[in-house]
């Protein structure tokens, strides 16, 4: 009776220890749960704050454009205020406003200035003479700061609508100001990605919303009321805590994070708690499973017979070396060629004793090892090789092999571990199932190989693109050179000369189209394409695009049909980019159709209201595309490689450009096509509708009120270093009755202007890159001359430098406009007329 009592006493003592462990596990689990929740909330705070900072940075960058334009204007007024008269100031403000509208879009800003106590407005309003500007916040802020200042959103007394005023001092009590309407301020989210369900807000320092993006649409007043609660929490410091939250408009918890912009505005991001704590639920479930498993293990260990104490002691000794991650562990005496099974697999335990000869154990092990690895396994883990490893002081040796478990093979990692803490002449042989880890490694390797192959394919596509581009550019160049030679031999045949010139013009435009595609793709890859949002007539825009293809349809005997089913034609968007999309789609449709085929354009309005979606379908009955090519039709450099009777020219960039533009306009594009059955491209674009039909009437009235104007007899200074460009420009402008004075570089242009009489020249055309002195430096030198016409004479950049930074450089140099080569002389003459009229 004494022995059972002792055993039960030991069992009870062991169970008390298990209870303590059980309590400790509960405490650890609770602490872990709290720790994980805290960590998730803190990580979310860091992520949300980072996203808010990204939003703030994006908007600050956007506002920098307005600030730069305002600062440039204020500096210009400050440097000229002592020499300009009131009329000069009005003219300059109007010209500068026109340039800003051209750059940012019509109606983006309303500009005015306070000069010598008077308001000078580009768009004068009734009562501006009696308006008490001195008590306005924007004026007080501007004259007390040497930087550009922003007001909060307020209701403008003139427009009776929300407005933000940006102002900067340009003299002791003089101020230049822009009125910016909040709806023109948008966040560009291409630089960051929001979590699922996240919301973004942009507000002024008083909490008035300027911009908001929620998962659902709500009335503006409800969104503002909801945001007021968030804003008050931010101001009180409540949302500086990682575990603070707000209830959203659907009654769900959200974390709120913010970033204050330099001008006092706030960028706020809210993230649903359901997204933040998603991983906590998985952690809780996993922890419960592990907890129950541990409890069961504790109960089993408690009921173990005490006669296994010596085995437990040896097992603990081994576990200290290997840990608990192995399914089979053996101590091997490589001197006596014996083993001791500390932990064995089901297969080995059913065939081998707990101790025995090691070589017999090896033979049994290889029965379940893949056949290709058996010989290598026997050699690598033989007694002789283990002795060699120990003699070389190699403490860890092993590798991976496939081992059969039931009917399936799994990857297993085997290690021979040597340590001085073991008995002399002994090592530990252990096995760990590594199937998931190994398969992940193999999958990663496969992904790397796939990525390498994709990279090779991309390089191959680019090489094919450059090869095709070289061919496609040489083709029109060869035609231009060859036909030019033919024309030189047919000077006595006017009909032939006219025919040759038409062909040269066609080839030149084809070459220009190729170059424009390449430049557009380059700009898109660098993120330099910016949408110019403005009011326009969508129906007229698409009709104008289609009209350019009617002649081609008649010439090629192709049916061409256009159908409209829209209610709101006036929209807000970028008409140039819409035209570019339509032109590319129609160009492809006409390229891949033959005589008697048809091309159709269908435009329909899917939704009606302030925000509408429009569907544009361009379909044809032409060649169609293969199923393989459809998968990569929007990839750069891609071309259909199927055989065809037609030789199609182009860079392979048109559809990539279309896809990029549609994405930037928040639209979608997809294509349906089969070889021989034609293709149908469907574009869906969202637009803000404008139901005011007065736009065209106002433009018509404005055009009717214009005075008749002619360029005949005007004196133009032309600066150009290229002989052919000089000859062509001089000839065409002279044909319009313009008197041309030639300068072959910027320095010569400055000297000619210096020696001329005041107001002798009506305008100056200036190339950018010229020897002696470039066009920008020459423009600055002319503007700096001490004569009354130096600051007024229109200077137009006529240059091959057509990127955004080039346009900015010419504006900074004091030029009034920028026209890219090759020159469209209709645009040039129209620009000359507009600028000369202003003077």
Tab-separated table of C-alpha atoms in Angstrom, residues 34 506 710 810:
chain	number	residue	atom	x	y	z
A	34	UNK	CA	-3.370	41.825	-25.608
A	506	UNK	CA	1.968	61.887	-96.179
A	710	UNK	CA	-4.709	90.514	-90.415
A	810	UNK	CA	10.315	79.163	-71.688
